[in-house]
Structure formats: structure tokens, C-alpha cells
Amino acid sequence: MTATASAPDVLTARALLLDMDGTLVNSDAVVERVWRRWALRHGLDPQEALKVVHGRQGYATMALLLPDRPMERNVAENLELLAEETADLDGVVPIPGAPAFLAAIAALPHALVTSADAALARARMGAAGLRMPDTRVTAECVSASKPDPEGFLKGAVELGFAPEDCVVFEDSEAGIAAGRAAGMRVVGVGPRAAAFAPDVHVPDLTHLRVEAGADGAVRLHVAP
């Protein structure tokens, strides 16, 4: 579905599962700085690295780019990159509409499902001036990175809803694939998402209006 000029689409759900980077927070400047340095240290083309970095945990990105390297090394080096990213908050800002969107869903079932660890999630949400959801699934909570659906499935369980009752908000190929693999509908947010056929695509969160139904349903009105 896509929004039309004559009538907005409406998605109905009972719970919302929100990615962070690229969906609520624009952290592209930091991600590109850190991963460009990493790629150059390893003799890789930074542009090729940036094609696969979004949405995945760092160790999973490294495994794609350095397939012959032991996973233990990727996991260890990912901890170093997480520390770098947590310390670098220059240019971290909210996605347009994110503060109002989070305010609108404050009393509704929702969770943050991010490939960041807890420290990085707190740092970036804080730098962007955004409220941290009470229910969070961060990197420490899962055994597999997106595009594996584990994080979204765990978010649904923690909120107490079936996958088909959840709508995922994502910006990346890996995240959209994870939401789809979890059996959930996906709202793609931002320019990256448009290429990966989400159920609905919006340029940013200003294009969404949230309506809470008396029956417990959450209606997402998607405007052009």
C-alpha cells in the first residue's frame, strides 16, 4: 500500500515495534564516520561497507564483509565500534515527526527493537531528545541480528501480542526483511526503505497520524 493524494491508507494493529536508527533517530553521520574508518583499516571500500551496515548488528556486517574471519573476532571488534558510536553523538537528531509520534503512542503497546546495545540506544535517544520506550529489545537481548526475526518476535512476546497483530517501523533492508520474516506488516520510514517494498512507505513520521480505538486497536493513518 502507498498513500494517495485523495485518501490516506490506514493500518490497524494492536502493538507497534519500532526500530531506532533511521526510523526514530537520524544517526547516519555517526554510522558513516565510524564504518568508513573501520573499512579503511581493513582495506575495504567504505562505500561497499555502507551498503550493508544499516539495520544489522556490527558483527553481522563484519561477517558479510570479511567472510573468512573468525566470528569471535567480529564480536570482539563490534564491542569496540559500539563504544566509538556511543561516544560520538555529533549530528544525532530526531527523524522529523518522531517526538510527536512517540507522544501519540505513549499509552499504547509499543516497544523499541534495535540492533544497538542498551548503552548506544540510551545515548542516541537522549541526544535526539526522544522518550525511551519502557519495553526494549536491544542487541544484548537476542542471539541473532536482523534480518533474523528474533528481535521483533521477542518484542511481540514481551508486549503480549501475536505477530500478526504487530506493525513494524523500519528503514533498512535487513530490518524490513526481519519484520516480514516475523509475520508482521511493515511501515518503511525514510528514503532507504522505499526500495524494499514495505507494506506502507512514508518519507518520515510526520506522514503518520495515530488513532487509538476504544476496542484496543491502533489505527495508523498514512498521509501523502
mmCIF file with all atom_site columns, C-alpha atoms in Angstrom:
data_model
loop_
_atom_site.group_PDB
_atom_site.id
_atom_site.type_symbol
_atom_site.label_atom_id
_atom_site.label_alt_id
_atom_site.label_comp_id
_atom_site.label_asym_id
_atom_site.label_entity_id
_atom_site.label_seq_id
_atom_site.pdbx_PDB_ins_code
_atom_site.Cartn_x
_atom_site.Cartn_y
_atom_site.Cartn_z
_atom_site.occupancy
_atom_site.B_iso_or_equiv
_atom_site.pdbx_formal_charge
_atom_site.auth_seq_id
_atom_site.auth_comp_id
_atom_site.auth_asym_id
_atom_site.auth_atom_id
_atom_site.pdbx_PDB_model_num
ATOM 1   C CA . MET A 1 1   ? 0.000   0.000   0.000  1.00 0.00 ? 1   MET A CA 1
ATOM 2   C CA . THR A 1 2   ? 1.067   3.559   -0.599 1.00 0.00 ? 2   THR A CA 1
ATOM 3   C CA . ALA A 1 3   ? -0.580  6.769   0.479  1.00 0.00 ? 3   ALA A CA 1
ATOM 4   C CA . THR A 1 4   ? -2.591  8.569   -2.192 1.00 0.00 ? 4   THR A CA 1
ATOM 5   C CA . ALA A 1 5   ? -3.465  12.208  -2.594 1.00 0.00 ? 5   ALA A CA 1
ATOM 6   C CA . SER A 1 6   ? -7.202  11.501  -2.352 1.00 0.00 ? 6   SER A CA 1
ATOM 7   C CA . ALA A 1 7   ? -7.349  9.268   0.733  1.00 0.00 ? 7   ALA A CA 1
ATOM 8   C CA . PRO A 1 8   ? -4.738  8.090   3.232  1.00 0.00 ? 8   PRO A CA 1
ATOM 9   C CA . ASP A 1 9   ? -4.248  4.417   3.872  1.00 0.00 ? 9   ASP A CA 1
ATOM 10  C CA . VAL A 1 10  ? -5.000  3.010   7.314  1.00 0.00 ? 10  VAL A CA 1
ATOM 11  C CA . LEU A 1 11  ? -3.159  0.168   9.006  1.00 0.00 ? 11  LEU A CA 1
ATOM 12  C CA . THR A 1 12  ? -4.776  -1.387  12.066 1.00 0.00 ? 12  THR A CA 1
ATOM 13  C CA . ALA A 1 13  ? -2.658  -3.070  14.738 1.00 0.00 ? 13  ALA A CA 1
ATOM 14  C CA . ARG A 1 14  ? -2.646  -3.831  18.429 1.00 0.00 ? 14  ARG A CA 1
ATOM 15  C CA . ALA A 1 15  ? 1.068   -3.211  19.064 1.00 0.00 ? 15  ALA A CA 1
ATOM 16  C CA . LEU A 1 16  ? 3.878   -1.255  17.419 1.00 0.00 ? 16  LEU A CA 1
ATOM 17  C CA . LEU A 1 17  ? 7.521   -2.349  17.168 1.00 0.00 ? 17  LEU A CA 1
ATOM 18  C CA . LEU A 1 18  ? 9.946   0.476   16.462 1.00 0.00 ? 18  LEU A CA 1
ATOM 19  C CA . ASP A 1 19  ? 13.442  0.340   15.060 1.00 0.00 ? 19  ASP A CA 1
ATOM 20  C CA . MET A 1 20  ? 15.670  3.211   16.238 1.00 0.00 ? 20  MET A CA 1
ATOM 21  C CA . ASP A 1 21  ? 18.380  4.274   13.776 1.00 0.00 ? 21  ASP A CA 1
ATOM 22  C CA . GLY A 1 22  ? 16.887  5.698   10.606 1.00 0.00 ? 22  GLY A CA 1
ATOM 23  C CA . THR A 1 23  ? 13.366  5.271   11.975 1.00 0.00 ? 23  THR A CA 1
ATOM 24  C CA . LEU A 1 24  ? 13.253  7.413   15.128 1.00 0.00 ? 24  LEU A CA 1
ATOM 25  C CA . VAL A 1 25  ? 16.803  8.779   15.160 1.00 0.00 ? 25  VAL A CA 1
ATOM 26  C CA . ASN A 1 26  ? 18.923  10.060  12.290 1.00 0.00 ? 26  ASN A CA 1
ATOM 27  C CA . SER A 1 27  ? 22.387  8.770   13.179 1.00 0.00 ? 27  SER A CA 1
ATOM 28  C CA . ASP A 1 28  ? 23.675  8.369   9.621  1.00 0.00 ? 28  ASP A CA 1
ATOM 29  C CA . ALA A 1 29  ? 26.523  10.846  10.112 1.00 0.00 ? 29  ALA A CA 1
ATOM 30  C CA . VAL A 1 30  ? 27.985  8.864   13.025 1.00 0.00 ? 30  VAL A CA 1
ATOM 31  C CA . VAL A 1 31  ? 27.440  5.483   11.393 1.00 0.00 ? 31  VAL A CA 1
ATOM 32  C CA . GLU A 1 32  ? 29.203  6.622   8.241  1.00 0.00 ? 32  GLU A CA 1
ATOM 33  C CA . ARG A 1 33  ? 32.152  8.114   10.139 1.00 0.00 ? 33  ARG A CA 1
ATOM 34  C CA . VAL A 1 34  ? 32.729  5.018   12.263 1.00 0.00 ? 34  VAL A CA 1
ATOM 35  C CA . TRP A 1 35  ? 32.256  2.472   9.492  1.00 0.00 ? 35  TRP A CA 1
ATOM 36  C CA . ARG A 1 36  ? 34.347  4.385   6.967  1.00 0.00 ? 36  ARG A CA 1
ATOM 37  C CA . ARG A 1 37  ? 37.250  4.299   9.408  1.00 0.00 ? 37  ARG A CA 1
ATOM 38  C CA . TRP A 1 38  ? 36.689  0.604   10.061 1.00 0.00 ? 38  TRP A CA 1
ATOM 39  C CA . ALA A 1 39  ? 36.560  -0.236  6.339  1.00 0.00 ? 39  ALA A CA 1
ATOM 40  C CA . LEU A 1 40  ? 39.749  1.687   5.610  1.00 0.00 ? 40  LEU A CA 1
ATOM 41  C CA . ARG A 1 41  ? 41.582  -0.055  8.470  1.00 0.00 ? 41  ARG A CA 1
ATOM 42  C CA . HIS A 1 42  ? 40.715  -3.370  6.836  1.00 0.00 ? 42  HIS A CA 1
ATOM 43  C CA . GLY A 1 43  ? 41.499  -2.366  3.269  1.00 0.00 ? 43  GLY A CA 1
ATOM 44  C CA . LEU A 1 44  ? 37.861  -2.345  2.205  1.00 0.00 ? 44  LEU A CA 1
ATOM 45  C CA . ASP A 1 45  ? 35.906  0.093   0.067  1.00 0.00 ? 45  ASP A CA 1
ATOM 46  C CA . PRO A 1 46  ? 33.937  2.288   2.512  1.00 0.00 ? 46  PRO A CA 1
ATOM 47  C CA . GLN A 1 47  ? 31.091  2.706   0.022  1.00 0.00 ? 47  GLN A CA 1
ATOM 48  C CA . GLU A 1 48  ? 30.637  -1.050  -0.204 1.00 0.00 ? 48  GLU A CA 1
ATOM 49  C CA . ALA A 1 49  ? 30.614  -1.300  3.587  1.00 0.00 ? 49  ALA A CA 1
ATOM 50  C CA . LEU A 1 50  ? 27.947  1.376   3.884  1.00 0.00 ? 50  LEU A CA 1
ATOM 51  C CA . LYS A 1 51  ? 25.676  -0.569  1.541  1.00 0.00 ? 51  LYS A CA 1
ATOM 52  C CA . VAL A 1 52  ? 25.219  -3.346  4.121  1.00 0.00 ? 52  VAL A CA 1
ATOM 53  C CA . VAL A 1 53  ? 25.805  -1.734  7.509  1.00 0.00 ? 53  VAL A CA 1
ATOM 54  C CA . HIS A 1 54  ? 22.333  -0.281  8.142  1.00 0.00 ? 54  HIS A CA 1
ATOM 55  C CA . GLY A 1 55  ? 19.990  -2.352  10.286 1.00 0.00 ? 55  GLY A CA 1
ATOM 56  C CA . ARG A 1 56  ? 22.447  -5.087  11.249 1.00 0.00 ? 56  ARG A CA 1
ATOM 57  C CA . GLN A 1 57  ? 24.459  -5.581  14.383 1.00 0.00 ? 57  GLN A CA 1
ATOM 58  C CA . GLY A 1 58  ? 28.094  -4.749  13.708 1.00 0.00 ? 58  GLY A CA 1
ATOM 59  C CA . TYR A 1 59  ? 29.374  -8.312  13.957 1.00 0.00 ? 59  TYR A CA 1
ATOM 60  C CA . ALA A 1 60  ? 26.902  -9.378  11.256 1.00 0.00 ? 60  ALA A CA 1
ATOM 61  C CA . THR A 1 61  ? 28.090  -6.606  8.950  1.00 0.00 ? 61  THR A CA 1
ATOM 62  C CA . MET A 1 62  ? 31.687  -7.668  9.530  1.00 0.00 ? 62  MET A CA 1
ATOM 63  C CA . ALA A 1 63  ? 30.805  -11.277 8.725  1.00 0.00 ? 63  ALA A CA 1
ATOM 64  C CA . LEU A 1 64  ? 29.413  -10.176 5.362  1.00 0.00 ? 64  LEU A CA 1
ATOM 65  C CA . LEU A 1 65  ? 32.419  -8.031  4.520  1.00 0.00 ? 65  LEU A CA 1
ATOM 66  C CA . LEU A 1 66  ? 35.131  -10.341 5.920  1.00 0.00 ? 66  LEU A CA 1
ATOM 67  C CA . PRO A 1 67  ? 33.582  -13.796 5.453  1.00 0.00 ? 67  PRO A CA 1
ATOM 68  C CA . ASP A 1 68  ? 36.790  -15.709 6.241  1.00 0.00 ? 68  ASP A CA 1
ATOM 69  C CA . ARG A 1 69  ? 37.393  -14.038 9.599  1.00 0.00 ? 69  ARG A CA 1
ATOM 70  C CA . PRO A 1 70  ? 36.500  -15.903 12.829 1.00 0.00 ? 70  PRO A CA 1
ATOM 71  C CA . MET A 1 71  ? 33.198  -14.746 14.314 1.00 0.00 ? 71  MET A CA 1
ATOM 72  C CA . GLU A 1 72  ? 34.814  -14.319 17.727 1.00 0.00 ? 72  GLU A CA 1
ATOM 73  C CA . ARG A 1 73  ? 36.971  -11.564 16.232 1.00 0.00 ? 73  ARG A CA 1
ATOM 74  C CA . ASN A 1 74  ? 33.906  -9.875  14.743 1.00 0.00 ? 74  ASN A CA 1
ATOM 75  C CA . VAL A 1 75  ? 32.096  -9.958  18.083 1.00 0.00 ? 75  VAL A CA 1
ATOM 76  C CA . ALA A 1 76  ? 35.099  -8.511  19.906 1.00 0.00 ? 76  ALA A CA 1
ATOM 77  C CA . GLU A 1 77  ? 35.672  -5.763  17.357 1.00 0.00 ? 77  GLU A CA 1
ATOM 78  C CA . ASN A 1 78  ? 31.988  -4.911  17.338 1.00 0.00 ? 78  ASN A CA 1
ATOM 79  C CA . LEU A 1 79  ? 32.257  -4.029  21.035 1.00 0.00 ? 79  LEU A CA 1
ATOM 80  C CA . GLU A 1 80  ? 34.973  -1.533  20.141 1.00 0.00 ? 80  GLU A CA 1
ATOM 81  C CA . LEU A 1 81  ? 32.814  0.044   17.428 1.00 0.00 ? 81  LEU A CA 1
ATOM 82  C CA . LEU A 1 82  ? 29.817  0.244   19.776 1.00 0.00 ? 82  LEU A CA 1
ATOM 83  C CA . ALA A 1 83  ? 31.969  2.200   22.212 1.00 0.00 ? 83  ALA A CA 1
ATOM 84  C CA . GLU A 1 84  ? 33.078  4.528   19.406 1.00 0.00 ? 84  GLU A CA 1
ATOM 85  C CA . GLU A 1 85  ? 29.493  5.116   18.312 1.00 0.00 ? 85  GLU A CA 1
ATOM 86  C CA . THR A 1 86  ? 28.259  5.689   21.856 1.00 0.00 ? 86  THR A CA 1
ATOM 87  C CA . ALA A 1 87  ? 30.914  8.369   22.389 1.00 0.00 ? 87  ALA A CA 1
ATOM 88  C CA . ASP A 1 88  ? 30.201  10.114  19.060 1.00 0.00 ? 88  ASP A CA 1
ATOM 89  C CA . LEU A 1 89  ? 26.833  11.860  19.123 1.00 0.00 ? 89  LEU A CA 1
ATOM 90  C CA . ASP A 1 90  ? 27.690  14.703  16.745 1.00 0.00 ? 90  ASP A CA 1
ATOM 91  C CA . GLY A 1 91  ? 24.855  15.079  14.249 1.00 0.00 ? 91  GLY A CA 1
ATOM 92  C CA . VAL A 1 92  ? 22.430  12.717  16.006 1.00 0.00 ? 92  VAL A CA 1
ATOM 93  C CA . VAL A 1 93  ? 18.955  14.249  15.596 1.00 0.00 ? 93  VAL A CA 1
ATOM 94  C CA . PRO A 1 94  ? 15.356  13.014  15.636 1.00 0.00 ? 94  PRO A CA 1
ATOM 95  C CA . ILE A 1 95  ? 13.681  11.874  12.439 1.00 0.00 ? 95  ILE A CA 1
ATOM 96  C CA . PRO A 1 96  ? 11.069  14.534  11.562 1.00 0.00 ? 96  PRO A CA 1
ATOM 97  C CA . GLY A 1 97  ? 7.862   13.777  13.428 1.00 0.00 ? 97  GLY A CA 1
ATOM 98  C CA . ALA A 1 98  ? 9.473   11.371  15.907 1.00 0.00 ? 98  ALA A CA 1
ATOM 99  C CA . PRO A 1 99  ? 8.798   13.398  19.090 1.00 0.00 ? 99  PRO A CA 1
ATOM 100 C CA . ALA A 1 100 ? 5.106   13.845  18.254 1.00 0.00 ? 100 ALA A CA 1
ATOM 101 C CA . PHE A 1 101 ? 4.760   10.222  17.144 1.00 0.00 ? 101 PHE A CA 1
ATOM 102 C CA . LEU A 1 102 ? 6.265   8.893   20.379 1.00 0.00 ? 102 LEU A CA 1
ATOM 103 C CA . ALA A 1 103 ? 3.986   11.208  22.370 1.00 0.00 ? 103 ALA A CA 1
ATOM 104 C CA . ALA A 1 104 ? 0.964   9.917   20.448 1.00 0.00 ? 104 ALA A CA 1
ATOM 105 C CA . ILE A 1 105 ? 1.740   6.269   21.219 1.00 0.00 ? 105 ILE A CA 1
ATOM 106 C CA . ALA A 1 106 ? 2.884   6.777   24.833 1.00 0.00 ? 106 ALA A CA 1
ATOM 107 C CA . ALA A 1 107 ? -0.160  4.988   26.286 1.00 0.00 ? 107 ALA A CA 1
ATOM 108 C CA . LEU A 1 108 ? -0.331  2.335   23.548 1.00 0.00 ? 108 LEU A CA 1
ATOM 109 C CA . PRO A 1 109 ? 1.517   -1.015  23.413 1.00 0.00 ? 109 PRO A CA 1
ATOM 110 C CA . HIS A 1 110 ? 4.884   -0.402  21.762 1.00 0.00 ? 110 HIS A CA 1
ATOM 111 C CA . ALA A 1 111 ? 8.500   -1.466  22.025 1.00 0.00 ? 111 ALA A CA 1
ATOM 112 C CA . LEU A 1 112 ? 11.896  -0.396  20.746 1.00 0.00 ? 112 LEU A CA 1
ATOM 113 C CA . VAL A 1 113 ? 13.592  -3.193  18.760 1.00 0.00 ? 113 VAL A CA 1
ATOM 114 C CA . THR A 1 114 ? 17.084  -2.082  17.802 1.00 0.00 ? 114 THR A CA 1
ATOM 115 C CA . SER A 1 115 ? 20.411  -3.543  16.710 1.00 0.00 ? 115 SER A CA 1
ATOM 116 C CA . ALA A 1 116 ? 22.116  -1.084  19.071 1.00 0.00 ? 116 ALA A CA 1
ATOM 117 C CA . ASP A 1 117 ? 23.105  -2.220  22.530 1.00 0.00 ? 117 ASP A CA 1
ATOM 118 C CA . ALA A 1 118 ? 21.431  -0.659  25.562 1.00 0.00 ? 118 ALA A CA 1
ATOM 119 C CA . ALA A 1 119 ? 24.132  1.976   26.108 1.00 0.00 ? 119 ALA A CA 1
ATOM 120 C CA . LEU A 1 120 ? 24.075  3.138   22.498 1.00 0.00 ? 120 LEU A CA 1
ATOM 121 C CA . ALA A 1 121 ? 20.276  3.190   22.429 1.00 0.00 ? 121 ALA A CA 1
ATOM 122 C CA . ARG A 1 122 ? 20.161  5.366   25.556 1.00 0.00 ? 122 ARG A CA 1
ATOM 123 C CA . ALA A 1 123 ? 22.847  7.690   24.184 1.00 0.00 ? 123 ALA A CA 1
ATOM 124 C CA . ARG A 1 124 ? 21.218  8.217   20.805 1.00 0.00 ? 124 ARG A CA 1
ATOM 125 C CA . MET A 1 125 ? 17.649  8.544   22.054 1.00 0.00 ? 125 MET A CA 1
ATOM 126 C CA . GLY A 1 126 ? 18.902  11.026  24.647 1.00 0.00 ? 126 GLY A CA 1
ATOM 127 C CA . ALA A 1 127 ? 20.928  13.019  22.106 1.00 0.00 ? 127 ALA A CA 1
ATOM 128 C CA . ALA A 1 128 ? 17.849  13.217  19.880 1.00 0.00 ? 128 ALA A CA 1
ATOM 129 C CA . GLY A 1 129 ? 15.687  14.301  22.823 1.00 0.00 ? 129 GLY A CA 1
ATOM 130 C CA . LEU A 1 130 ? 13.355  11.341  22.454 1.00 0.00 ? 130 LEU A CA 1
ATOM 131 C CA . ARG A 1 131 ? 11.474  9.392   25.103 1.00 0.00 ? 131 ARG A CA 1
ATOM 132 C CA . MET A 1 132 ? 12.796  5.870   25.610 1.00 0.00 ? 132 MET A CA 1
ATOM 133 C CA . PRO A 1 133 ? 10.039  3.235   25.395 1.00 0.00 ? 133 PRO A CA 1
ATOM 134 C CA . ASP A 1 134 ? 9.589   1.160   28.537 1.00 0.00 ? 134 ASP A CA 1
ATOM 135 C CA . THR A 1 135 ? 9.811   -2.099  26.568 1.00 0.00 ? 135 THR A CA 1
ATOM 136 C CA . ARG A 1 136 ? 13.097  -2.506  24.736 1.00 0.00 ? 136 ARG A CA 1
ATOM 137 C CA . VAL A 1 137 ? 14.778  -5.290  22.792 1.00 0.00 ? 137 VAL A CA 1
ATOM 138 C CA . THR A 1 138 ? 18.421  -4.334  22.304 1.00 0.00 ? 138 THR A CA 1
ATOM 139 C CA . ALA A 1 139 ? 21.422  -6.217  20.951 1.00 0.00 ? 139 ALA A CA 1
ATOM 140 C CA . GLU A 1 140 ? 22.074  -7.949  24.274 1.00 0.00 ? 140 GLU A CA 1
ATOM 141 C CA . CYS A 1 141 ? 18.585  -9.474  24.241 1.00 0.00 ? 141 CYS A CA 1
ATOM 142 C CA . VAL A 1 142 ? 18.930  -11.564 21.084 1.00 0.00 ? 142 VAL A CA 1
ATOM 143 C CA . SER A 1 143 ? 21.203  -14.264 19.704 1.00 0.00 ? 143 SER A CA 1
ATOM 144 C CA . ALA A 1 144 ? 20.811  -13.285 16.030 1.00 0.00 ? 144 ALA A CA 1
ATOM 145 C CA . SER A 1 145 ? 20.959  -9.968  14.194 1.00 0.00 ? 145 SER A CA 1
ATOM 146 C CA . LYS A 1 146 ? 18.378  -8.610  11.801 1.00 0.00 ? 146 LYS A CA 1
ATOM 147 C CA . PRO A 1 147 ? 17.400  -9.804  9.156  1.00 0.00 ? 147 PRO A CA 1
ATOM 148 C CA . ASP A 1 148 ? 16.665  -12.650 11.583 1.00 0.00 ? 148 ASP A CA 1
ATOM 149 C CA . PRO A 1 149 ? 13.185  -12.013 13.053 1.00 0.00 ? 149 PRO A CA 1
ATOM 150 C CA . GLU A 1 150 ? 14.177  -12.896 16.644 1.00 0.00 ? 150 GLU A CA 1
ATOM 151 C CA . GLY A 1 151 ? 14.137  -9.313  17.922 1.00 0.00 ? 151 GLY A CA 1
ATOM 152 C CA . PHE A 1 152 ? 10.691  -8.498  16.582 1.00 0.00 ? 152 PHE A CA 1
ATOM 153 C CA . LEU A 1 153 ? 9.247   -11.807 17.742 1.00 0.00 ? 153 LEU A CA 1
ATOM 154 C CA . LYS A 1 154 ? 10.666  -11.179 21.207 1.00 0.00 ? 154 LYS A CA 1
ATOM 155 C CA . GLY A 1 155 ? 9.181   -7.681  21.229 1.00 0.00 ? 155 GLY A CA 1
ATOM 156 C CA . ALA A 1 156 ? 5.761   -9.102  20.388 1.00 0.00 ? 156 ALA A CA 1
ATOM 157 C CA . VAL A 1 157 ? 6.032   -11.663 23.192 1.00 0.00 ? 157 VAL A CA 1
ATOM 158 C CA . GLU A 1 158 ? 7.089   -9.039  25.732 1.00 0.00 ? 158 GLU A CA 1
ATOM 159 C CA . LEU A 1 159 ? 4.094   -6.894  24.797 1.00 0.00 ? 159 LEU A CA 1
ATOM 160 C CA . GLY A 1 160 ? 1.788   -9.927  24.851 1.00 0.00 ? 160 GLY A CA 1
ATOM 161 C CA . PHE A 1 161 ? 0.604   -9.868  21.236 1.00 0.00 ? 161 PHE A CA 1
ATOM 162 C CA . ALA A 1 162 ? 0.691   -12.265 18.303 1.00 0.00 ? 162 ALA A CA 1
ATOM 163 C CA . PRO A 1 163 ? 2.979   -11.340 15.386 1.00 0.00 ? 163 PRO A CA 1
ATOM 164 C CA . GLU A 1 164 ? 0.045   -10.714 13.067 1.00 0.00 ? 164 GLU A CA 1
ATOM 165 C CA . ASP A 1 165 ? -1.239  -8.069  15.491 1.00 0.00 ? 165 ASP A CA 1
ATOM 166 C CA . CYS A 1 166 ? 2.003   -6.079  15.299 1.00 0.00 ? 166 CYS A CA 1
ATOM 167 C CA . VAL A 1 167 ? 3.228   -3.430  12.877 1.00 0.00 ? 167 VAL A CA 1
ATOM 168 C CA . VAL A 1 168 ? 6.967   -2.880  12.491 1.00 0.00 ? 168 VAL A CA 1
ATOM 169 C CA . PHE A 1 169 ? 8.546   0.504   11.721 1.00 0.00 ? 169 PHE A CA 1
ATOM 170 C CA . GLU A 1 170 ? 11.848  0.155   9.844  1.00 0.00 ? 170 GLU A CA 1
ATOM 171 C CA . ASP A 1 171 ? 14.193  1.973   7.479  1.00 0.00 ? 171 ASP A CA 1
ATOM 172 C CA . SER A 1 172 ? 16.661  -0.686  6.296  1.00 0.00 ? 172 SER A CA 1
ATOM 173 C CA . GLU A 1 173 ? 16.652  -3.725  4.047  1.00 0.00 ? 173 GLU A CA 1
ATOM 174 C CA . ALA A 1 174 ? 17.704  -6.001  6.919  1.00 0.00 ? 174 ALA A CA 1
ATOM 175 C CA . GLY A 1 175 ? 15.052  -4.581  9.245  1.00 0.00 ? 175 GLY A CA 1
ATOM 176 C CA . ILE A 1 176 ? 12.229  -4.795  6.720  1.00 0.00 ? 176 ILE A CA 1
ATOM 177 C CA . ALA A 1 177 ? 13.226  -8.391  5.934  1.00 0.00 ? 177 ALA A CA 1
ATOM 178 C CA . ALA A 1 178 ? 13.218  -9.180  9.668  1.00 0.00 ? 178 ALA A CA 1
ATOM 179 C CA . GLY A 1 179 ? 9.751   -7.726  10.157 1.00 0.00 ? 179 GLY A CA 1
ATOM 180 C CA . ARG A 1 180 ? 8.417   -9.629  7.186  1.00 0.00 ? 180 ARG A CA 1
ATOM 181 C CA . ALA A 1 181 ? 10.051  -12.880 8.378  1.00 0.00 ? 181 ALA A CA 1
ATOM 182 C CA . ALA A 1 182 ? 8.342   -12.351 11.748 1.00 0.00 ? 182 ALA A CA 1
ATOM 183 C CA . GLY A 1 183 ? 4.961   -12.386 10.003 1.00 0.00 ? 183 GLY A CA 1
ATOM 184 C CA . MET A 1 184 ? 4.349   -8.695  10.677 1.00 0.00 ? 184 MET A CA 1
ATOM 185 C CA . ARG A 1 185 ? 3.319   -5.803  8.487  1.00 0.00 ? 185 ARG A CA 1
ATOM 186 C CA . VAL A 1 186 ? 5.971   -3.157  7.920  1.00 0.00 ? 186 VAL A CA 1
ATOM 187 C CA . VAL A 1 187 ? 5.878   0.622   7.674  1.00 0.00 ? 187 VAL A CA 1
ATOM 188 C CA . GLY A 1 188 ? 9.019   1.724   5.858  1.00 0.00 ? 188 GLY A CA 1
ATOM 189 C CA . VAL A 1 189 ? 10.361  5.076   7.044  1.00 0.00 ? 189 VAL A CA 1
ATOM 190 C CA . GLY A 1 190 ? 12.685  7.298   5.025  1.00 0.00 ? 190 GLY A CA 1
ATOM 191 C CA . PRO A 1 191 ? 14.445  7.088   1.667  1.00 0.00 ? 191 PRO A CA 1
ATOM 192 C CA . ARG A 1 192 ? 16.252  3.764   2.233  1.00 0.00 ? 192 ARG A CA 1
ATOM 193 C CA . ALA A 1 193 ? 13.036  1.911   2.954  1.00 0.00 ? 193 ALA A CA 1
ATOM 194 C CA . ALA A 1 194 ? 11.298  2.728   -0.309 1.00 0.00 ? 194 ALA A CA 1
ATOM 195 C CA . ALA A 1 195 ? 13.393  0.237   -2.302 1.00 0.00 ? 195 ALA A CA 1
ATOM 196 C CA . PHE A 1 196 ? 12.457  -2.783  -0.163 1.00 0.00 ? 196 PHE A CA 1
ATOM 197 C CA . ALA A 1 197 ? 8.686   -2.972  -0.674 1.00 0.00 ? 197 ALA A CA 1
ATOM 198 C CA . PRO A 1 198 ? 7.323   -2.336  2.835  1.00 0.00 ? 198 PRO A CA 1
ATOM 199 C CA . ASP A 1 199 ? 3.550   -2.582  3.200  1.00 0.00 ? 199 ASP A CA 1
ATOM 200 C CA . VAL A 1 200 ? 3.440   1.204   3.524  1.00 0.00 ? 200 VAL A CA 1
ATOM 201 C CA . HIS A 1 201 ? 6.172   3.763   2.925  1.00 0.00 ? 201 HIS A CA 1
ATOM 202 C CA . VAL A 1 202 ? 6.401   7.243   4.457  1.00 0.00 ? 202 VAL A CA 1
ATOM 203 C CA . PRO A 1 203 ? 9.153   9.840   3.917  1.00 0.00 ? 203 PRO A CA 1
ATOM 204 C CA . ASP A 1 204 ? 9.214   10.457  7.692  1.00 0.00 ? 204 ASP A CA 1
ATOM 205 C CA . LEU A 1 205 ? 6.979   10.244  10.751 1.00 0.00 ? 205 LEU A CA 1
ATOM 206 C CA . THR A 1 206 ? 5.158   13.498  10.028 1.00 0.00 ? 206 THR A CA 1
ATOM 207 C CA . HIS A 1 207 ? 3.157   11.458  7.497  1.00 0.00 ? 207 HIS A CA 1
ATOM 208 C CA . LEU A 1 208 ? 1.520   9.300   10.173 1.00 0.00 ? 208 LEU A CA 1
ATOM 209 C CA . ARG A 1 209 ? -1.442  10.020  12.429 1.00 0.00 ? 209 ARG A CA 1
ATOM 210 C CA . VAL A 1 210 ? -2.198  7.674   15.319 1.00 0.00 ? 210 VAL A CA 1
ATOM 211 C CA . GLU A 1 211 ? -5.732  6.893   16.437 1.00 0.00 ? 211 GLU A CA 1
ATOM 212 C CA . ALA A 1 212 ? -6.452  4.735   19.486 1.00 0.00 ? 212 ALA A CA 1
ATOM 213 C CA . GLY A 1 213 ? -9.706  2.829   19.177 1.00 0.00 ? 213 GLY A CA 1
ATOM 214 C CA . ALA A 1 214 ? -11.981 2.012   22.100 1.00 0.00 ? 214 ALA A CA 1
ATOM 215 C CA . ASP A 1 215 ? -11.593 -1.654  21.113 1.00 0.00 ? 215 ASP A CA 1
ATOM 216 C CA . GLY A 1 216 ? -7.848  -1.531  21.765 1.00 0.00 ? 216 GLY A CA 1
ATOM 217 C CA . ALA A 1 217 ? -6.963  -1.263  18.099 1.00 0.00 ? 217 ALA A CA 1
ATOM 218 C CA . VAL A 1 218 ? -4.321  1.212   16.968 1.00 0.00 ? 218 VAL A CA 1
ATOM 219 C CA . ARG A 1 219 ? -5.126  2.835   13.651 1.00 0.00 ? 219 ARG A CA 1
ATOM 220 C CA . LEU A 1 220 ? -2.249  4.331   11.692 1.00 0.00 ? 220 LEU A CA 1
ATOM 221 C CA . HIS A 1 221 ? -3.441  6.857   9.149  1.00 0.00 ? 221 HIS A CA 1
ATOM 222 C CA . VAL A 1 222 ? -0.845  7.251   6.409  1.00 0.00 ? 222 VAL A CA 1
ATOM 223 C CA . ALA A 1 223 ? -0.988  10.631  4.707  1.00 0.00 ? 223 ALA A CA 1
ATOM 224 C CA . PRO A 1 224 ? 0.708   11.635  1.444  1.00 0.00 ? 224 PRO A CA 1
#
